[in-house]
XYZ file of C-alpha atoms in Angstrom:
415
model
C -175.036 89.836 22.084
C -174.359 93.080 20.539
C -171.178 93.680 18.698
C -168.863 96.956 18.396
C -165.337 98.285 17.565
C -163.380 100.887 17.492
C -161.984 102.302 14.299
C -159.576 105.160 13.044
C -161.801 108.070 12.335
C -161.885 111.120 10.121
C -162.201 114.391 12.635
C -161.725 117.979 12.132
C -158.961 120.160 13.883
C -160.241 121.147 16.864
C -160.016 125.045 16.029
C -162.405 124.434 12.667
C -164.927 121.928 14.669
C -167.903 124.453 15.126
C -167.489 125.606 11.621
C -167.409 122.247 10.534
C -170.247 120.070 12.051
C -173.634 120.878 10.498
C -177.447 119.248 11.984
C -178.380 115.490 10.184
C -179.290 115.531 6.443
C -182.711 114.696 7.513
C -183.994 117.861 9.424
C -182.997 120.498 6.440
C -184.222 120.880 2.932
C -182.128 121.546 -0.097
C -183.016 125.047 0.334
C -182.356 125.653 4.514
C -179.112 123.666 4.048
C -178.248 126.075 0.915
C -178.843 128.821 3.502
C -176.675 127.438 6.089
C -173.660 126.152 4.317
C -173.321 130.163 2.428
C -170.134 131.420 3.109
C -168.674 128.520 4.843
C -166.516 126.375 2.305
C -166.065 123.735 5.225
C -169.628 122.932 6.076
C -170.305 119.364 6.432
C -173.535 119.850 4.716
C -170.898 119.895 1.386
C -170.879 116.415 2.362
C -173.955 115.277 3.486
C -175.917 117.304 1.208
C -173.531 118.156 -1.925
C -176.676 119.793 -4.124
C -176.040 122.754 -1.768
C -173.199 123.578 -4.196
C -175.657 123.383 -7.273
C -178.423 125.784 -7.878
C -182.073 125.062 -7.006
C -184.013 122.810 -9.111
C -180.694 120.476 -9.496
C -181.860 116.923 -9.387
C -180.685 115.863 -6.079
C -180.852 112.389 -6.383
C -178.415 112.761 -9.650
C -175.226 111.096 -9.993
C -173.342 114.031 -10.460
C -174.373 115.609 -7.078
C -173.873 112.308 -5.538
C -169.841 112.704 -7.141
C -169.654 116.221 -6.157
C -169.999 115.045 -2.408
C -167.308 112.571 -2.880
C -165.236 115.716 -4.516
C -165.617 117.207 -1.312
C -164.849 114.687 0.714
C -161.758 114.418 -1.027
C -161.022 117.922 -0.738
C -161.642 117.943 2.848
C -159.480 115.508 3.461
C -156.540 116.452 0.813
C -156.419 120.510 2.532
C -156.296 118.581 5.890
C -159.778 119.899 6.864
C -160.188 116.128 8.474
C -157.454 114.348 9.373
C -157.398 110.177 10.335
C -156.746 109.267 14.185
C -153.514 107.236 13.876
C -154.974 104.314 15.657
C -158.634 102.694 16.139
C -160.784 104.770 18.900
C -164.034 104.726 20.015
C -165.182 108.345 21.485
C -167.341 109.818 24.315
C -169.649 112.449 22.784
C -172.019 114.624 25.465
C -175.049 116.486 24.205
C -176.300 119.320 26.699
C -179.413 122.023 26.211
C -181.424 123.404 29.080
C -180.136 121.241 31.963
C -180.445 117.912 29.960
C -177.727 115.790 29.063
C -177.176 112.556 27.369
C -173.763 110.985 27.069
C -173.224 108.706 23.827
C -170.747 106.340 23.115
C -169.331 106.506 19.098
C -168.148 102.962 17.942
C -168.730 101.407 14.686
C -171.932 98.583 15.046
C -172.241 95.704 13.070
C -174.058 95.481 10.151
C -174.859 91.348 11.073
C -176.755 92.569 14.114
C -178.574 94.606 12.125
C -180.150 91.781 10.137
C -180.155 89.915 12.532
C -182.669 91.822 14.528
C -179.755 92.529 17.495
C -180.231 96.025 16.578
C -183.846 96.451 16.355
C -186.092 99.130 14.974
C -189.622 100.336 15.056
C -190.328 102.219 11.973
C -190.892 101.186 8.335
C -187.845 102.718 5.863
C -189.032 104.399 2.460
C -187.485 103.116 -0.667
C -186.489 106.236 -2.271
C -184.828 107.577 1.316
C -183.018 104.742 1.597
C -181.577 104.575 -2.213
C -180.570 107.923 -1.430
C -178.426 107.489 1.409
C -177.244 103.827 -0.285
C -176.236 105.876 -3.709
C -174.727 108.538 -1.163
C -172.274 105.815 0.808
C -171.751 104.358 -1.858
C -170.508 106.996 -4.174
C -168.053 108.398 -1.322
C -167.089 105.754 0.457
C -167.922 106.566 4.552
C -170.448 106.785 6.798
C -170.450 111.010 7.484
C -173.038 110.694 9.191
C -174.153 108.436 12.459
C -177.157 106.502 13.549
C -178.517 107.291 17.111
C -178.799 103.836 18.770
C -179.906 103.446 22.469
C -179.627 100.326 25.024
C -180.221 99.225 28.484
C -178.066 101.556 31.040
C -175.350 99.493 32.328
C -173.372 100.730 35.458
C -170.418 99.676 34.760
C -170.286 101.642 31.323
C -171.863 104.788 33.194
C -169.183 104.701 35.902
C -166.499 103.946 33.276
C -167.548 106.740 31.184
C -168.068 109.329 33.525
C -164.646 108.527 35.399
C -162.882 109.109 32.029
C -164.606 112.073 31.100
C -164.413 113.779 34.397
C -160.712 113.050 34.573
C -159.982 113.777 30.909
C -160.267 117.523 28.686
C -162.460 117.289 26.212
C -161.093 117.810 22.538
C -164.004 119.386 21.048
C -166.445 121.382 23.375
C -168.954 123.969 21.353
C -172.046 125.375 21.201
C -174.183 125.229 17.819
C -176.429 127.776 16.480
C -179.268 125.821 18.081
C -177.522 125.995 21.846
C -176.646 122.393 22.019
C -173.045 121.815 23.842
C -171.454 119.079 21.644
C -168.779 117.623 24.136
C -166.414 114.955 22.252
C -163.551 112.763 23.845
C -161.519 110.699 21.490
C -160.330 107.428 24.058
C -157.701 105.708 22.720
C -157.045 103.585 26.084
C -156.574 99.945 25.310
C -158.045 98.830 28.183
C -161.028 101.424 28.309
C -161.704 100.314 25.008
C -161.364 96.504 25.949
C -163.953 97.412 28.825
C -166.770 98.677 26.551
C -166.237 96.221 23.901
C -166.393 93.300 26.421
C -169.567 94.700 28.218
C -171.682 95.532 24.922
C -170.428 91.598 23.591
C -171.470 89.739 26.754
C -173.824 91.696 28.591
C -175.993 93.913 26.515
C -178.385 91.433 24.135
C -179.441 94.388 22.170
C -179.622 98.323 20.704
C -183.042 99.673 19.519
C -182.721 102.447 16.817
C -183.786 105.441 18.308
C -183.015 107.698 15.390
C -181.909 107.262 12.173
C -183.341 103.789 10.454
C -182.569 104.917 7.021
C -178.899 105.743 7.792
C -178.836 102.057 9.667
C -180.649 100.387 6.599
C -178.681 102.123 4.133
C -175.262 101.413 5.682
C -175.688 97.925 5.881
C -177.063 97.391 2.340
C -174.053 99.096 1.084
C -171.959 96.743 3.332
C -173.932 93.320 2.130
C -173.073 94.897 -1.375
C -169.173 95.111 -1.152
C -168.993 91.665 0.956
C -169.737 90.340 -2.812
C -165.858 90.891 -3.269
C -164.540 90.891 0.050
C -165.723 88.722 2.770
C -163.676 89.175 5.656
C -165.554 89.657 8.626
C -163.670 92.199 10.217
C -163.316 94.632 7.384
C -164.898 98.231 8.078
C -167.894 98.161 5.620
C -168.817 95.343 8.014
C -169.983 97.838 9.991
C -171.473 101.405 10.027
C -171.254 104.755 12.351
C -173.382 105.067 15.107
C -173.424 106.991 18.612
C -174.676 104.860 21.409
C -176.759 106.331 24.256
C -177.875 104.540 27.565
C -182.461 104.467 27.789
C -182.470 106.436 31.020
C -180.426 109.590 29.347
C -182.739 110.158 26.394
C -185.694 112.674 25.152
C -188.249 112.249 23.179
C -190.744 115.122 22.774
C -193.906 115.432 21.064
C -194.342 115.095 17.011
C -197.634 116.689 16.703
C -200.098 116.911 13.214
C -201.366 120.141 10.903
C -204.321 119.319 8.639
C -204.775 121.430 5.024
C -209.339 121.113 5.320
C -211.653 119.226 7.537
C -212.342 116.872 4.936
C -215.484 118.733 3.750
C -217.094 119.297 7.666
C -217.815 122.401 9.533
C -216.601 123.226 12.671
C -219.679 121.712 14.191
C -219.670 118.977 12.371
C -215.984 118.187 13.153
C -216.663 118.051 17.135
C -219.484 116.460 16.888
C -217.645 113.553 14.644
C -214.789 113.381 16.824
C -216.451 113.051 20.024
C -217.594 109.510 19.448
C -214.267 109.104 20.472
C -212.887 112.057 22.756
C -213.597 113.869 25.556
C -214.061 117.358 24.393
C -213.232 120.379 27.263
C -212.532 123.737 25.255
C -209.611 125.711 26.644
C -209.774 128.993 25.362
C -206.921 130.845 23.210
C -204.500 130.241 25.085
C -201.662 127.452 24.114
C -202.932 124.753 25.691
C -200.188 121.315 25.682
C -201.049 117.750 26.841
C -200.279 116.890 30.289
C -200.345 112.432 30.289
C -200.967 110.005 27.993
C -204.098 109.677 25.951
C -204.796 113.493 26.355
C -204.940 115.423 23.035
C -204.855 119.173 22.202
C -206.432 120.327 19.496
C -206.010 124.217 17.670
C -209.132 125.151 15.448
C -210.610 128.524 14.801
C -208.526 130.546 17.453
C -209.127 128.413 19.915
C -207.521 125.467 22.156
C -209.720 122.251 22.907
C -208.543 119.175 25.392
C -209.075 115.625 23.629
C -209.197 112.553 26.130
C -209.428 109.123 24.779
C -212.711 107.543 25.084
C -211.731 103.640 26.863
C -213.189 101.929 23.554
C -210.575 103.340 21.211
C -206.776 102.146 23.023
C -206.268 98.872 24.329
C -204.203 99.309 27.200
C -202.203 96.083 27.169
C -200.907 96.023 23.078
C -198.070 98.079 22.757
C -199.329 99.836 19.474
C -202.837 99.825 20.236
C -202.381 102.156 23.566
C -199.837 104.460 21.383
C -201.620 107.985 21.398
C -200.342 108.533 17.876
C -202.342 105.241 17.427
C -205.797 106.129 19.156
C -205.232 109.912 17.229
C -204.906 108.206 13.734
C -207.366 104.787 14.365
C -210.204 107.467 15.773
C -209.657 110.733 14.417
C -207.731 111.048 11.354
C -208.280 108.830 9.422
C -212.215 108.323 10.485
C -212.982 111.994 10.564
C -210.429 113.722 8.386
C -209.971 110.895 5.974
C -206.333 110.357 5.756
C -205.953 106.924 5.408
C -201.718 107.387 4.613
C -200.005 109.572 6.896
C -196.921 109.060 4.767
C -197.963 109.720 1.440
C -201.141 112.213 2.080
C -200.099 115.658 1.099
C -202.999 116.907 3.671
C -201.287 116.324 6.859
C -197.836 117.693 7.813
C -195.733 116.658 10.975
C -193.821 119.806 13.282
C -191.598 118.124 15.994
C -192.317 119.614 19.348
C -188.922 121.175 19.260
C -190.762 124.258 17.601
C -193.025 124.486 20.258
C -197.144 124.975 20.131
C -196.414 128.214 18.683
C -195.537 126.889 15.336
C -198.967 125.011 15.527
C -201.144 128.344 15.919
C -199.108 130.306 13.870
C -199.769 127.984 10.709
C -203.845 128.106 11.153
C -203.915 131.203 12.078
C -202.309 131.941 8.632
C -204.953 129.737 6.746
C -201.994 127.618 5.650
C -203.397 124.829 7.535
C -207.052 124.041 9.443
C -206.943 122.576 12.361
C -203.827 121.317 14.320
C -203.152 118.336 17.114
C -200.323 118.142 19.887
C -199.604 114.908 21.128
C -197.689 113.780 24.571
C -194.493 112.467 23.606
C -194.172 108.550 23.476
C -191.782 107.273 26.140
C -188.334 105.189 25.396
C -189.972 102.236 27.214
C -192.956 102.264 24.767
C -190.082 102.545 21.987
C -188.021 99.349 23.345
C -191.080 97.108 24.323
C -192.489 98.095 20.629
C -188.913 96.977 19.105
C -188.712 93.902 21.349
C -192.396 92.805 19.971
C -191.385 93.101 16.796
C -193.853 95.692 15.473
C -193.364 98.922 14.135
C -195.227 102.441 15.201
C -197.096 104.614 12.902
C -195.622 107.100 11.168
C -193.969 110.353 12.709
C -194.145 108.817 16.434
C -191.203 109.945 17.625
C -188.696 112.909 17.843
C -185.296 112.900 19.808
C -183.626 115.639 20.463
C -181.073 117.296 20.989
C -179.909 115.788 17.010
C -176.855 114.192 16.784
C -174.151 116.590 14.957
C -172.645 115.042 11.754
C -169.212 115.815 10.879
C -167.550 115.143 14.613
C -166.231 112.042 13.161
C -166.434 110.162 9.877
C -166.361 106.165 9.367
C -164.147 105.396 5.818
C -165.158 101.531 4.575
C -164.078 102.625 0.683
C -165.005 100.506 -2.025
């Protein structure tokens, strides 16, 4: 069973909050974070990205950016930019954007269900992400940012939650520059606390990472590390930041594909190849977005085609096998285009649905890239029964959204 605690967090002031809480490390370059965090000495992104206070070109996996960001930190907290909740809390943080909502709980999860497969994930890491966020704990001391976990809804945490948030002001409640509501409760209740504890310990047998499998690898590495000189259980680098959402709340949208060439064919030669394994309807110019599973659009040459799977290229009953961003890279890309390694092949490039189709036609249009794909999103029950096999997807499956905002609260496990 899955186990979680509360703990005394690092927040802002309410009045500074907005100011304060930047979009995950993972979303911005060094250069778009650079952009964002001008002008505002109090951006989180001084934390979770310190070589925005270097110039371009810095080295950003350098020890001396890595030190700057624990500068900060220290700063922040010195001027009283964060200050620590007297007493350990878990907190109720809602996410709203265009009449969807989601409604998290924030508790520090431990790193032991972590390896031992309680949490469970469904993506490979990459070394030289994870070093970076490892070197990054490490050097500062916290967790600033969390991982996005989900689990099985469970009605009495629902009715719980939603009797203390209706019944309770919030303390932060903003809108970002993206027009995401970030509601936050801090509970402090005993018994509240007791409640969700309890239910997550003896009821709930597992959380699946939905977002943020570096952040969960890194953390607990870092923890493993500094049990090497302290091994009691229940101190904090035992355990690592994370937001918990129930299944039935979440999004996941689309995470569609842009290819530089067509691997040497023409445009002729490129239908004809990939209709040994697709339907192929052409749609005209207009934007043209997959309705159900297995259906594929495709942008080349001005115009929009509809892709359905062919029934020899998914196999309905393996959970990876009837993944569309499986039958897309087992019978298109890497077949026709020849990309064998969708994470190391500077050919392809991945644009979460978030930016809409638009983004898609506006980059081949451009000549920047040749032909794009849009993909129906993958669904949170493909996600859990994938994590519950034990298998991972391919690369790029999945993109949740609204982001989780960094800076709302801040896990210290020092050194």
């Amino acid at each position: 069973m899955i186990t979680i605690k509360p703990f005394k967090g690092w927040r802002p002031k309410r009045n500074n909050v907005a100011q304060i809480a930047a979009p995950p490390y993972d979303v911005l370059s060094s250069d778009e974070a650079r952009v964002m965090a001008k002008g505002n000495e109090i951006s989180f992104l001084r934390i979770t990205k310190p070589e925005v206070d270097f110039e371009p070109g810095v080295n950003i996996y350098s020890k001396e950016v890595y030190q700057k960001g624990k500068e900060n930190w220290e700063s922040f907290k010195g001027n009283g930019v964060f200050v620590q909740d007297e007493f350990p809390e878990i907190y109720f943080y809602q996410q709203s954007i265009n009449g969807h909502s989601q409604m998290g709980i924030v508790a520090a999860s431990s790193i032991d269900d972590y390896f031992e497969n309680r949490i469970k994930k469904h993506e490979f890491t990459r070394p030289q992400k994870e070093n970076d966020r490892i070197e990054h704990m490490f050097t500062l001391g916290i967790h600033p940012g969390p991982v996005f976990l989900t689990y099985k809804r469970h009605e009495t945490l629902d009715q719980l939650i939603a009797d203390h948030t209706l019944n309770n002001a919030p303390e932060y409640d903003f809108q970002a520059d993206d027009g995401v509501q970030h509601t936050f409760w801090p509970v402090a209740d005993q018994e509240i606390i007791h409640t969700v504890v309890s239910v997550f310990e003896k009821e709930i047998d597992a959380t699946y990472i939905a977002d943020g499998h570096h952040r969960a690898a890194a953390s607990s590495k870092v923890g493993l590390k500094l049990r090497e000189n302290n091994n009691d259980s229940s101190a904090a680098h035992n355990f690592f930041l994370s937001v918990l959402f129930p299944d039935n709340q979440l999004k996941i949208i689309d995470y569609n594909r842009l290819m530089v060439d067509l691997n040497g064919l023409s445009e002729s030669e490129l239908l004809s190849a990939i209709s040994e394994g697709f339907e192929i309807e052409k749609m005209g110019s207009e934007i043209y977005k997959p309705k159900q599973p297995m259906e594929f659009s495709m942008y080349l040459n001005q115009n929009w085609y509809k892709l359905n799977a062919k029934p020899h290229t998914y196999i309905a009953n393996d959970p990876i096998k009837c993944l569309d961003v499986t039958i897309l890279s087992d019978h298109l890309i890497d077949p026709v285009l020849g990309i064998k390694d969708q994470r190391t092949d500077d050919r392809i490039d991945f644009v979460g649905g978030i930016r809409g189709l638009g983004e898609l036609k506006k980059r081949v249009d451009s000549g920047e890239m040749a032909v794009a794909f849009a993909l129906y999103p993958v669904s949170i029950q493909q996600l859990i029964d994938i994590a519950d096999a034990g298998m991972v997807m391919p690369p790029k499956s999945t993109w949740f959204e609204p982001k989780l905002r960094s800076g709302l609260v801040v896990h210290e496990f020092g050194k």
